[in-house]
CSV table of C-alpha atoms and ligand atoms in Angstrom, one decimal:
chain,number,residue,atom,x,y,z
R,219,UNK,CA,19.9,7.1,-5.6
R,220,UNK,CA,18.0,4.6,-5.0
R,221,UNK,CA,17.7,1.0,-3.0
R,222,UNK,CA,19.7,-1.1,-5.7
R,223,UNK,CA,17.5,-4.3,-4.9
R,224,UNK,CA,14.9,-5.1,-2.9
R,225,UNK,CA,17.1,-7.7,-0.8
R,226,UNK,CA,19.0,-3.5,-0.1
R,227,UNK,CA,15.5,-3.3,1.9
R,228,UNK,CA,15.1,-6.5,3.1
R,229,UNK,CA,18.5,-6.6,5.5
R,230,UNK,CA,17.7,-3.0,6.6
R,231,UNK,CA,14.7,-3.6,7.4
R,232,UNK,CA,15.3,-6.3,9.4
R,233,UNK,CA,18.4,-4.8,10.9
R,234,UNK,CA,16.5,-1.7,11.4
R,235,UNK,CA,13.0,-2.7,12.3
R,236,UNK,CA,10.9,-1.9,9.3
R,237,UNK,CA,9.4,-5.9,8.9
R,238,UNK,CA,10.0,-9.4,9.9
R,239,UNK,CA,10.0,-11.8,8.5
R,240,UNK,CA,6.4,-13.4,10.4
R,241,UNK,CA,6.3,-16.5,12.8
R,242,UNK,CA,10.3,-16.3,12.1
R,243,UNK,CA,10.6,-18.7,15.3
R,244,UNK,CA,9.1,-21.1,13.9
R,245,UNK,CA,10.8,-21.0,10.8
R,246,UNK,CA,8.6,-18.4,9.0
R,247,UNK,CA,5.2,-18.9,7.0
R,248,UNK,CA,6.9,-18.0,3.2
R,249,UNK,CA,5.0,-14.9,2.6
R,250,UNK,CA,3.9,-12.9,5.7
R,251,UNK,CA,5.5,-10.5,7.8
R,252,UNK,CA,5.3,-8.9,10.9
R,253,UNK,CA,5.4,-4.8,10.8
R,254,UNK,CA,8.1,-3.5,13.5
R,255,UNK,CA,8.2,-0.1,15.8
R,256,UNK,CA,9.8,1.8,12.1
R,257,UNK,CA,7.5,-0.3,10.1
R,258,UNK,CA,4.3,0.3,11.9
R,259,UNK,CA,5.0,4.1,12.2
R,260,UNK,CA,5.6,4.3,8.2
R,261,UNK,CA,3.1,1.8,7.6
R,262,UNK,CA,0.4,4.3,9.7
R,263,UNK,CA,2.2,7.5,7.8
R,264,UNK,CA,2.0,5.7,4.5
R,265,UNK,CA,-2.2,5.7,5.2
R,266,UNK,CA,-2.6,9.2,7.0
R,267,UNK,CA,-1.1,11.0,3.9
R,268,UNK,CA,-3.3,9.3,1.6
R,269,UNK,CA,-6.6,9.4,3.8
R,270,UNK,CA,-5.5,13.3,4.9
R,271,UNK,CA,-5.5,13.6,0.7
R,272,UNK,CA,-9.0,12.1,-0.3
R,273,UNK,CA,-10.8,12.4,2.8
R,274,UNK,CA,-10.1,15.4,4.4
R,275,UNK,CA,-8.5,17.7,1.4
R,276,UNK,CA,-10.9,17.3,-0.5
R,277,UNK,CA,-14.7,18.4,-0.4
R,278,UNK,CA,-16.6,14.8,-2.4
R,279,UNK,CA,-14.9,12.2,-0.5
R,280,UNK,CA,-15.9,10.6,2.4
R,281,UNK,CA,-15.1,7.2,5.0
R,282,UNK,CA,-16.0,3.9,5.4
R,283,UNK,CA,-14.3,0.8,7.5
R,284,UNK,CA,-16.1,-2.1,6.8
R,285,UNK,CA,-16.1,-5.3,7.9
R,286,UNK,CA,-12.8,-8.2,6.0
R,287,UNK,CA,-16.0,-11.1,6.5
R,288,UNK,CA,-19.6,-10.4,4.7
R,289,UNK,CA,-22.0,-12.3,3.5
R,290,UNK,CA,-21.0,-14.9,1.1
R,291,UNK,CA,-23.5,-13.7,-2.0
R,292,UNK,CA,-21.2,-10.7,-1.6
R,293,UNK,CA,-18.3,-12.9,-3.5
R,294,UNK,CA,-21.0,-14.9,-5.9
R,295,UNK,CA,-22.5,-11.5,-7.1
R,296,UNK,CA,-19.5,-9.6,-7.5
R,297,UNK,CA,-18.6,-11.9,-9.7
R,298,UNK,CA,-15.0,-13.3,-7.1
R,299,UNK,CA,-16.8,-17.1,-7.0
R,300,UNK,CA,-16.7,-17.6,-10.4
R,301,UNK,CA,-14.3,-15.8,-12.2
R,302,UNK,CA,-11.2,-14.7,-9.5
R,303,UNK,CA,-8.5,-17.4,-10.7
R,304,UNK,CA,-5.1,-17.8,-11.1
R,305,UNK,CA,-4.2,-20.3,-13.9
R,306,UNK,CA,-2.6,-23.0,-12.3
R,307,UNK,CA,0.4,-25.8,-13.6
R,308,UNK,CA,1.9,-28.1,-11.5
R,309,UNK,CA,5.4,-29.5,-12.6
R,310,UNK,CA,5.6,-33.8,-12.3
R,311,UNK,CA,9.3,-34.0,-12.0
R,312,UNK,CA,10.0,-31.0,-8.9
R,313,UNK,CA,6.6,-30.9,-7.9
R,314,UNK,CA,6.2,-27.3,-7.8
R,315,UNK,CA,3.2,-25.1,-8.3
R,316,UNK,CA,3.8,-21.8,-10.4
R,317,UNK,CA,0.9,-19.4,-11.8
R,318,UNK,CA,1.1,-20.0,-15.3
R,319,UNK,CA,1.5,-16.2,-16.0
R,320,UNK,CA,4.4,-15.7,-14.3
R,321,UNK,CA,6.1,-19.2,-15.7
R,322,UNK,CA,9.3,-16.3,-16.3
R,323,UNK,CA,9.2,-14.6,-12.9
R,324,UNK,CA,10.4,-17.6,-10.9
R,325,UNK,CA,12.6,-20.1,-11.7
R,326,UNK,CA,12.8,-23.7,-12.0
R,327,UNK,CA,13.9,-25.2,-8.5
R,328,UNK,CA,15.7,-28.4,-10.2
R,329,UNK,CA,17.3,-26.4,-12.7
R,330,UNK,CA,17.6,-22.3,-10.9
R,331,UNK,CA,19.5,-21.2,-14.6
R,332,UNK,CA,16.3,-21.5,-16.8
R,333,UNK,CA,11.9,-20.5,-15.6
R,334,UNK,CA,10.0,-23.5,-15.1
R,335,UNK,CA,9.2,-25.6,-18.1
R,336,UNK,CA,11.8,-24.4,-19.5
R,337,UNK,CA,14.4,-27.9,-18.5
R,338,UNK,CA,14.1,-30.7,-20.6
R,339,UNK,CA,13.3,-32.7,-17.0
R,340,UNK,CA,10.0,-30.5,-16.2
R,341,UNK,CA,7.1,-31.6,-17.2
R,342,UNK,CA,4.2,-28.9,-16.8
R,343,UNK,CA,0.6,-30.4,-16.1
R,344,UNK,CA,-2.8,-28.5,-18.5
R,345,UNK,CA,-3.3,-25.6,-16.8
R,346,UNK,CA,-6.5,-25.6,-14.5
R,347,UNK,CA,-7.9,-22.6,-12.3
R,348,UNK,CA,-7.2,-22.0,-8.6
R,349,UNK,CA,-9.9,-19.5,-7.0
R,350,UNK,CA,-7.1,-16.5,-5.3
R,351,UNK,CA,-9.9,-16.4,-2.3
R,352,UNK,CA,-9.2,-17.5,1.1
R,353,UNK,CA,-12.4,-19.6,2.6
R,354,UNK,CA,-13.0,-20.2,6.3
R,355,UNK,CA,-16.2,-21.4,8.4
R,356,UNK,CA,-18.5,-19.4,9.7
R,357,UNK,CA,-20.1,-19.8,13.3
R,358,UNK,CA,-19.5,-22.4,16.9
R,359,UNK,CA,-21.7,-25.6,15.3
R,360,UNK,CA,-20.0,-25.9,11.7
R,361,UNK,CA,-18.2,-28.5,10.1
R,362,UNK,CA,-15.6,-27.5,7.9
R,363,UNK,CA,-16.9,-29.0,4.0
R,364,UNK,CA,-20.5,-27.3,5.0
R,365,UNK,CA,-21.4,-25.0,2.4
R,366,UNK,CA,-24.1,-23.4,4.4
R,367,UNK,CA,-20.8,-21.6,6.9
R,368,UNK,CA,-18.5,-20.8,4.3
R,369,UNK,CA,-17.1,-17.4,4.1
R,370,UNK,CA,-14.1,-15.8,2.4
R,371,UNK,CA,-11.8,-12.7,3.1
R,372,UNK,CA,-12.1,-9.9,1.6
R,373,UNK,CA,-10.2,-10.3,-1.6
R,374,UNK,CA,-10.6,-6.5,-2.4
R,375,UNK,CA,-12.3,-3.2,0.3
R,376,UNK,CA,-14.0,-2.5,-2.6
R,377,UNK,CA,-17.1,-4.5,-2.5
R,378,UNK,CA,-17.6,-3.1,0.8
R,379,UNK,CA,-18.4,0.3,-0.5
R,380,UNK,CA,-21.0,-0.9,-3.1
R,381,UNK,CA,-22.4,-2.3,-0.8
R,382,UNK,CA,-22.9,0.4,1.4
R,383,UNK,CA,-23.8,2.3,-1.3
R,384,UNK,CA,-27.4,3.2,-0.5
R,385,UNK,CA,-26.0,4.0,3.2
R,386,UNK,CA,-23.4,6.0,2.6
R,387,UNK,CA,-25.4,8.4,-0.1
R,388,UNK,CA,-28.5,8.9,2.5
R,389,UNK,CA,-26.5,9.6,5.3
R,390,UNK,CA,-24.4,11.8,3.6
R,391,UNK,CA,-26.6,13.4,1.3
R,392,UNK,CA,-23.8,13.4,-1.3
R,393,UNK,CA,-24.5,14.2,-4.8
R,394,UNK,CA,-22.6,13.1,-7.8
R,395,UNK,CA,-19.5,13.1,-8.0
R,396,UNK,CA,-18.5,11.8,-4.9
R,397,UNK,CA,-16.0,9.3,-3.5
R,398,UNK,CA,-15.9,6.9,-1.0
R,399,UNK,CA,-12.5,5.9,0.1
R,400,UNK,CA,-11.6,3.0,2.8
R,401,UNK,CA,-8.2,1.1,4.0
R,402,UNK,CA,-8.4,-2.5,5.5
R,403,UNK,CA,-6.7,-5.6,4.8
R,404,UNK,CA,-7.9,-7.9,1.7
R,405,UNK,CA,-6.6,-11.9,1.7
R,406,UNK,CA,-5.6,-13.9,-1.4
R,407,UNK,CA,-4.2,-17.1,-1.5
R,408,UNK,CA,-1.7,-16.9,-4.2
R,409,UNK,CA,0.3,-19.0,-5.4
R,410,UNK,CA,3.5,-17.3,-6.1
R,411,UNK,CA,3.4,-14.9,-3.4
R,412,UNK,CA,7.5,-13.7,-3.1
R,413,UNK,CA,9.8,-10.4,-3.8
R,414,UNK,CA,9.1,-9.5,-0.5
R,415,UNK,CA,6.5,-7.5,0.7
R,416,UNK,CA,5.3,-7.2,-2.8
R,417,UNK,CA,2.9,-10.4,-2.9
R,418,UNK,CA,1.6,-11.8,0.0
R,419,UNK,CA,-1.5,-13.2,0.7
R,420,UNK,CA,-1.9,-11.2,3.2
R,421,UNK,CA,-1.9,-7.0,2.3
R,422,UNK,CA,-3.5,-4.0,3.0
R,423,UNK,CA,-5.0,-2.2,0.3
R,424,UNK,CA,-6.4,2.0,0.1
R,425,UNK,CA,-9.6,2.0,-1.7
R,426,UNK,CA,-11.3,5.0,-3.2
R,427,UNK,CA,-14.6,4.4,-5.7
R,428,UNK,CA,-15.6,7.8,-7.0
R,429,UNK,CA,-19.2,7.3,-8.5
R,430,UNK,CA,-20.2,9.2,-11.1
R,431,UNK,CA,-22.6,9.3,-14.1
R,432,UNK,CA,-21.5,7.7,-17.0
R,433,UNK,CA,-20.7,10.5,-19.3
R,434,UNK,CA,-18.7,12.0,-17.0
R,435,UNK,CA,-15.9,9.0,-16.3
R,436,UNK,CA,-13.5,8.9,-19.4
R,437,UNK,CA,-12.7,12.1,-17.8
R,438,UNK,CA,-13.0,11.8,-14.3
R,439,UNK,CA,-10.3,8.5,-14.7
R,440,UNK,CA,-7.7,10.4,-16.5
R,441,UNK,CA,-8.0,13.3,-13.6
R,442,UNK,CA,-7.1,10.6,-11.1
R,443,UNK,CA,-4.4,8.8,-12.9
R,444,UNK,CA,-3.1,12.0,-13.1
R,445,UNK,CA,-3.7,12.8,-9.4
R,446,UNK,CA,-2.0,10.1,-8.5
R,447,UNK,CA,0.9,10.1,-10.4
R,448,UNK,CA,1.1,13.7,-8.2
R,449,UNK,CA,0.3,12.0,-5.1
R,450,UNK,CA,2.7,9.4,-5.9
R,451,UNK,CA,5.3,11.5,-6.2
R,452,UNK,CA,4.2,13.7,-2.7
R,453,UNK,CA,5.3,10.5,-1.0
R,454,UNK,CA,9.1,11.9,-2.7
R,455,UNK,CA,9.2,9.0,-5.1
R,456,UNK,CA,10.7,10.0,-8.0
R,457,UNK,CA,9.0,10.6,-11.8
R,458,UNK,CA,11.5,8.5,-13.3
R,459,UNK,CA,11.3,5.2,-11.3
R,460,UNK,CA,7.6,5.6,-12.3
R,461,UNK,CA,5.4,5.2,-15.6
R,462,UNK,CA,1.7,4.0,-16.7
R,463,UNK,CA,0.6,0.6,-18.5
R,464,UNK,CA,-2.4,1.1,-20.5
R,465,UNK,CA,-4.3,-3.1,-19.7
R,466,UNK,CA,-4.9,-4.6,-22.9
R,467,UNK,CA,-7.9,-5.6,-23.7
R,468,UNK,CA,-7.5,-9.2,-22.7
R,469,UNK,CA,-5.9,-8.4,-19.1
R,470,UNK,CA,-9.2,-6.7,-17.5
R,471,UNK,CA,-10.9,-7.2,-15.1
R,472,UNK,CA,-14.5,-9.0,-16.0
R,473,UNK,CA,-16.3,-5.5,-14.6
R,474,UNK,CA,-13.1,-2.9,-16.4
R,475,UNK,CA,-13.4,-1.2,-19.3
R,476,UNK,CA,-10.7,0.4,-19.0
R,477,UNK,CA,-7.8,-0.1,-16.6
R,478,UNK,CA,-4.3,2.0,-16.0
R,479,UNK,CA,-1.7,0.5,-13.4
R,480,UNK,CA,1.1,2.7,-12.3
R,481,UNK,CA,4.0,0.7,-12.2
R,482,UNK,CA,7.2,1.3,-9.9
R,483,UNK,CA,10.9,0.6,-10.4
R,484,UNK,CA,11.0,-2.4,-8.0
R,485,UNK,CA,14.1,-4.2,-9.8
R,486,UNK,CA,16.4,-1.9,-11.2
R,487,UNK,CA,18.2,-4.7,-10.7
R,488,UNK,CA,17.8,-6.6,-13.9
R,489,UNK,CA,19.4,-5.9,-17.1
R,490,UNK,CA,16.4,-6.2,-19.3
R,491,UNK,CA,14.7,-2.9,-19.1
R,492,UNK,CA,10.9,-4.0,-19.4
R,493,UNK,CA,11.1,-6.5,-16.3
R,494,UNK,CA,12.3,-3.5,-14.3
R,495,UNK,CA,8.9,-2.3,-13.6
R,496,UNK,CA,5.7,-4.1,-11.6
R,497,UNK,CA,2.2,-2.9,-10.8
R,498,UNK,CA,1.7,-0.6,-8.2
R,499,UNK,CA,-1.4,0.4,-8.2
R,500,UNK,CA,-4.3,0.3,-10.7
R,501,UNK,CA,-6.7,2.8,-11.7
R,502,UNK,CA,-9.7,1.0,-13.6
R,503,UNK,CA,-13.0,2.3,-14.7
R,504,UNK,CA,-15.3,-0.2,-13.0
R,505,UNK,CA,-17.9,1.3,-14.9
R,506,UNK,CA,-21.6,0.0,-13.3
R,507,UNK,CA,-20.9,-2.6,-12.9
R,508,UNK,CA,-20.4,-3.4,-9.2
R,509,UNK,CA,-24.1,-1.3,-7.9
R,510,UNK,CA,-25.9,-3.2,-11.1
R,511,UNK,CA,-25.1,-6.8,-10.2
R,512,UNK,CA,-25.6,-6.2,-6.0
R,513,UNK,CA,-29.3,-4.4,-7.0
R,514,UNK,CA,-32.0,-6.5,-7.1
R,515,UNK,CA,-33.8,-4.2,-9.7
R,516,UNK,CA,-32.1,-5.7,-12.9
R,517,UNK,CA,-32.9,-8.1,-15.2
R,518,UNK,CA,-31.8,-9.9,-17.9
R,519,UNK,CA,-32.5,-10.7,-21.7
R,520,UNK,CA,-35.0,-13.3,-20.6
R,521,UNK,CA,-36.5,-10.1,-18.0
R,522,UNK,CA,-35.0,-12.9,-15.2
R,523,UNK,CA,-33.7,-10.9,-12.0
R,524,UNK,CA,-30.0,-11.3,-12.4
R,525,UNK,CA,-29.8,-10.6,-8.6
R,526,UNK,CA,-33.2,-12.5,-7.0
R,527,UNK,CA,-31.4,-11.9,-3.4
R,528,UNK,CA,-30.6,-8.4,-2.7
R,529,UNK,CA,-33.2,-7.0,-1.2
R,530,UNK,CA,-31.9,-2.9,-2.5
R,531,UNK,CA,-31.8,-0.9,-5.7
R,532,UNK,CA,-27.9,0.1,-5.6
R,533,UNK,CA,-29.4,3.1,-8.5
R,534,UNK,CA,-28.9,6.9,-7.7
R,535,UNK,CA,-32.0,9.5,-8.2
R,536,UNK,CA,-30.4,12.8,-10.2
R,537,UNK,CA,-33.2,15.9,-9.5
R,538,UNK,CA,-31.9,17.8,-12.3
R,539,UNK,CA,-32.7,15.1,-14.3
R,540,UNK,CA,-35.1,13.3,-12.9
R,541,UNK,CA,-33.3,10.4,-14.6
R,542,UNK,CA,-32.2,7.0,-12.3
R,543,UNK,CA,-29.4,5.0,-13.3
R,544,UNK,CA,-26.7,3.4,-11.9
R,545,UNK,CA,-23.9,5.1,-11.2
R,546,UNK,CA,-20.6,4.1,-13.1
R,547,UNK,CA,-17.3,4.3,-10.5
R,548,UNK,CA,-13.6,5.0,-11.5
R,549,UNK,CA,-11.4,3.5,-9.0
R,550,UNK,CA,-7.4,4.1,-7.8
R,551,UNK,CA,-6.6,1.1,-5.7
R,552,UNK,CA,-3.4,1.2,-4.5
R,553,UNK,CA,-1.3,-1.2,-2.0
R,554,UNK,CA,0.0,0.3,1.8
R,555,UNK,CA,3.0,-2.8,1.7
R,556,UNK,CA,3.4,-2.1,-2.5
R,557,UNK,CA,4.1,1.9,-1.7
R,558,UNK,CA,5.9,0.8,1.7
R,559,UNK,CA,8.3,-0.8,-0.2
R,560,UNK,CA,8.2,2.1,-2.7
R,561,UNK,CA,9.1,4.6,-0.8
R,562,UNK,CA,11.9,2.8,0.6
R,563,UNK,CA,12.8,1.8,-2.1
R,564,UNK,CA,13.7,5.2,-3.5
R,565,UNK,CA,14.7,6.7,-0.1
R,566,UNK,CA,17.7,5.2,-0.2
R,567,UNK,CA,21.2,6.1,-0.2
R,568,UNK,CA,24.0,6.0,0.1
R,569,UNK,CA,27.5,8.9,1.1
R,570,UNK,CA,30.4,8.6,1.9
R,571,UNK,CA,31.9,10.3,5.6
R,572,UNK,CA,35.3,12.2,5.4
R,573,UNK,CA,36.4,8.0,7.0
R,574,UNK,CA,35.7,7.5,3.7
R,575,UNK,CA,32.9,5.0,6.1
R,576,UNK,CA,29.9,3.8,3.5
R,577,UNK,CA,26.4,5.3,5.4
R,578,UNK,CA,23.2,4.4,4.7
R,579,UNK,CA,20.7,7.3,4.7
R,580,UNK,CA,17.0,6.6,4.3
R,581,UNK,CA,15.5,10.7,2.9
R,582,UNK,CA,12.4,9.2,3.5
R,583,UNK,CA,9.8,12.8,3.2
R,584,UNK,CA,9.8,14.3,6.8
R,585,UNK,CA,6.0,13.6,6.8
R,586,UNK,CA,6.9,10.7,6.3
R,587,UNK,CA,9.9,9.7,8.9
R,588,UNK,CA,8.8,7.7,11.5
R,589,UNK,CA,10.8,9.5,14.0
R,590,UNK,CA,11.1,13.3,12.7
R,591,UNK,CA,13.8,14.1,15.0
R,592,UNK,CA,16.4,12.9,17.8
R,593,UNK,CA,17.4,14.4,21.1
R,594,UNK,CA,21.2,12.9,21.6
R,595,UNK,CA,22.8,14.0,24.8
R,596,UNK,CA,27.0,14.4,23.6
R,597,UNK,CA,27.6,13.1,27.5
R,598,UNK,CA,25.6,10.4,28.7
R,599,UNK,CA,27.7,10.5,32.4
R,600,UNK,CA,26.7,15.1,32.9
R,601,UNK,CA,23.3,14.6,34.4
R,602,UNK,CA,22.0,19.0,33.9
R,603,UNK,CA,23.2,17.9,30.2
R,604,UNK,CA,20.8,14.3,30.1
R,605,UNK,CA,18.6,15.8,31.7
R,606,UNK,CA,18.4,19.0,29.6
R,607,UNK,CA,18.0,16.5,26.6
R,608,UNK,CA,14.9,14.7,28.2
R,609,UNK,CA,14.0,17.9,29.1
R,610,UNK,CA,13.4,19.0,25.3
R,611,UNK,CA,13.1,15.6,23.7
R,612,UNK,CA,9.0,15.7,25.8
R,613,UNK,CA,8.9,19.3,25.4
R,614,UNK,CA,8.8,18.6,20.8
R,615,UNK,CA,6.5,14.9,22.0
R,616,UNK,CA,3.0,16.5,22.0
R,617,UNK,CA,3.9,18.0,18.6
R,618,UNK,CA,6.2,15.0,16.4
R,619,UNK,CA,7.2,11.8,17.1
R,620,UNK,CA,10.5,12.7,19.1
R,621,UNK,CA,12.8,10.0,20.6
R,622,UNK,CA,16.0,10.9,23.3
R,623,UNK,CA,18.9,8.2,22.9
R,624,UNK,CA,22.3,7.7,24.7
R,625,UNK,CA,23.2,4.8,24.0
R,626,UNK,CA,26.5,5.4,21.6
R,627,UNK,CA,28.9,7.5,20.5
R,628,UNK,CA,27.7,10.8,18.6
R,629,UNK,CA,29.0,9.1,15.1
R,630,UNK,CA,27.3,6.0,15.7
R,631,UNK,CA,24.2,7.8,16.9
R,632,UNK,CA,23.6,9.8,13.8
R,633,UNK,CA,24.3,6.5,11.8
R,634,UNK,CA,21.8,4.7,13.1
R,635,UNK,CA,18.9,8.4,12.9
R,636,UNK,CA,20.3,8.6,9.2
R,637,UNK,CA,19.5,4.7,8.6
R,638,UNK,CA,16.1,4.9,9.3
R,639,UNK,CA,15.1,8.3,7.9
R,640,UNK,CA,15.2,10.8,11.0
R,641,UNK,CA,15.2,14.0,9.2
R,642,UNK,CA,16.6,16.4,11.8
R,643,UNK,CA,19.2,15.0,14.8
R,644,UNK,CA,19.6,17.6,17.8
R,645,UNK,CA,23.0,17.3,20.2
R,646,UNK,CA,22.5,18.9,23.6
R,647,UNK,CA,26.6,19.9,24.5
R,648,UNK,CA,28.4,21.3,27.4
R,649,UNK,CA,27.7,25.2,26.2
R,650,UNK,CA,24.1,24.5,25.5
R,651,UNK,CA,23.8,24.4,29.4
R,652,UNK,CA,25.8,28.2,29.1
R,653,UNK,CA,23.9,29.4,25.9
R,654,UNK,CA,20.5,27.2,25.7
R,655,UNK,CA,21.1,26.4,22.3
R,656,UNK,CA,21.6,23.0,20.5
R,657,UNK,CA,23.1,21.8,17.7
R,658,UNK,CA,20.2,21.0,15.1
R,659,UNK,CA,21.7,18.5,11.9
R,660,UNK,CA,20.2,17.7,8.6
R,661,UNK,CA,20.1,14.2,8.0
R,662,UNK,CA,20.6,14.4,3.8
R,663,UNK,CA,22.8,17.8,4.1
R,664,UNK,CA,24.7,16.4,7.4
R,665,UNK,CA,24.9,20.2,8.3
R,666,UNK,CA,25.0,21.3,11.6
R,667,UNK,CA,23.1,24.5,12.9
R,668,UNK,CA,22.7,26.5,16.2
R,669,UNK,CA,19.8,26.7,17.3
R,670,UNK,CA,18.3,28.3,20.7
R,671,UNK,CA,16.3,26.3,22.6
R,672,UNK,CA,13.6,29.0,22.7
R,673,UNK,CA,12.5,28.6,18.9
R,674,UNK,CA,13.6,25.0,18.0
R,675,UNK,CA,9.7,23.6,18.2
R,676,UNK,CA,9.2,26.7,15.9
R,677,UNK,CA,12.5,26.1,13.6
R,678,UNK,CA,11.4,22.1,13.4
R,679,UNK,CA,7.6,23.0,12.5
R,680,UNK,CA,8.3,24.3,9.7
R,681,UNK,CA,11.1,22.0,8.4
R,682,UNK,CA,9.2,19.2,9.1
R,683,UNK,CA,6.2,20.3,7.2
A,885,GAP,N1,-10.2,-3.4,-6.2
A,885,GAP,C1,-9.9,-3.7,-7.1
A,885,GAP,C2,-8.2,-4.4,-6.2
A,885,GAP,O1,-8.2,-5.0,-5.2
A,885,GAP,P1,-6.3,-5.2,-7.5
A,885,GAP,O2,-4.9,-4.6,-9.1
A,885,GAP,O3,-5.6,-6.0,-7.7
A,885,GAP,O4,-7.1,-4.3,-7.3
A,885,GAP,C3,-5.1,-3.5,-6.2
A,885,GAP,O5,-5.1,-4.7,-6.1
A,885,GAP,C4,-3.6,-3.2,-5.5
A,885,GAP,O6,-3.4,-4.2,-4.6
A,885,GAP,C5,-2.6,-3.8,-6.3
A,885,GAP,O7,-1.9,-3.1,-7.2
A,885,GAP,C6,-1.4,-3.7,-5.1
A,885,GAP,O8,-1.0,-2.6,-5.1
A,885,GAP,C7,-2.3,-4.1,-4.3
A,885,GAP,N2,-2.0,-5.5,-3.8
A,885,GAP,C8,-2.8,-6.7,-4.7
A,885,GAP,N3,-2.7,-7.7,-4.9
A,885,GAP,C9,-1.4,-7.6,-4.1
A,885,GAP,C10,-0.7,-9.0,-2.8
A,885,GAP,N4,-1.0,-10.1,-3.5
A,885,GAP,N5,0.0,-8.6,-2.5
A,885,GAP,C11,0.4,-7.0,-1.7
A,885,GAP,N6,-0.2,-6.5,-2.4
A,885,GAP,C12,-1.4,-6.4,-3.5
């Protein structure tokens, strides 16, 4: 079972402290969301999993953390100033503003039974390009419209990797093929943000640029498409809720030769199966486009430098063949927030207990669970039991994220931990004072096992992985 719709995750998130609407006490801010005590743990665990898998478990990937605000020229030469647009239309009647290519995804504010443009009263303008980059100004003396002070918040983390290609290459002494991984915030002034954290104006990306020779690019591209499907499933997401989408020539970004998206079933409630899916990530073959456009040497057909502002040549010298060239790049790019949403939707389960009550269980992979173990005293008015439970929690704490909770009856405490995805509850009872053992309850099966306190750490460690 998965969540029946995104709304179910929105309310669970708010109820339990995963994600809150941002600026809520001032009426909110449209598409901004804050990650609460459990949300931030889940976000961090997703990022840790991605980073471990790429940077620590392989031998060919380095990490990077580049600035959000870069020299404006980065965005001039990357092509974003010129081409990072969405086609925008306004409705003269309802004053709504929509993305021309996403009209089918939204409803007319005046006639919510049809899409914008479909009612006889709708009057859409011609489409015009709207640049998605967030603008800001740099420096204390700048005025808002000073072109010399204009700067952008990055719309993708990728460019920070390309402009650091030579720095990473020279300091890490890498040979092709190798990759550079980066996690960080990106900003896009989306025309129609929405669907909770699926499309927001501020979001977080995990991007890896894998530099290689042109001839090996198609094969490596396929390997990364396969590899990411495996990694996503390792997060507990079912293969049934994933599918690949090959972008058509018309859809490809200006830099891409081939892009394959991995889609997740974010909208299972939609009757039309085709409309249930949307992009979780994209895996692009960006060719040598980026390193070339940021380099000082390449010339156009008339012999003019394509980038007269760059001071660096981002080419690669191959000592084996004595050749110098601009490497190709395979780019798997995935959003942290969309991953979190897919993980929560896929983990969502309901189960009926023997009293006929429906309970929510968030069957998160143990690696991702915000809290791994909850230690619960069966009687909170019995100091010996409370002390023992707190001691057990402190002993576990250095190796796993454990909490102590005595704020309700045991049934309520179990239900709360099930709903936030805690794989194990450890209950200390009167018997524990005698046999030095506790009851360990499994989140998914609700089965209970008696485990000696001396062996508890090993028991949990084995099961948490
Ligand atoms: N460097 C390539 C790049 O940025 P993208 O497909 O535009 O490619 C990569 O973005 C991923 O970032 C997407 O697949 C999605 O997971 C996430 N993403 C993009 N725009 C987003 C938005 N407005 N809100 C949330 N996540 C977004």
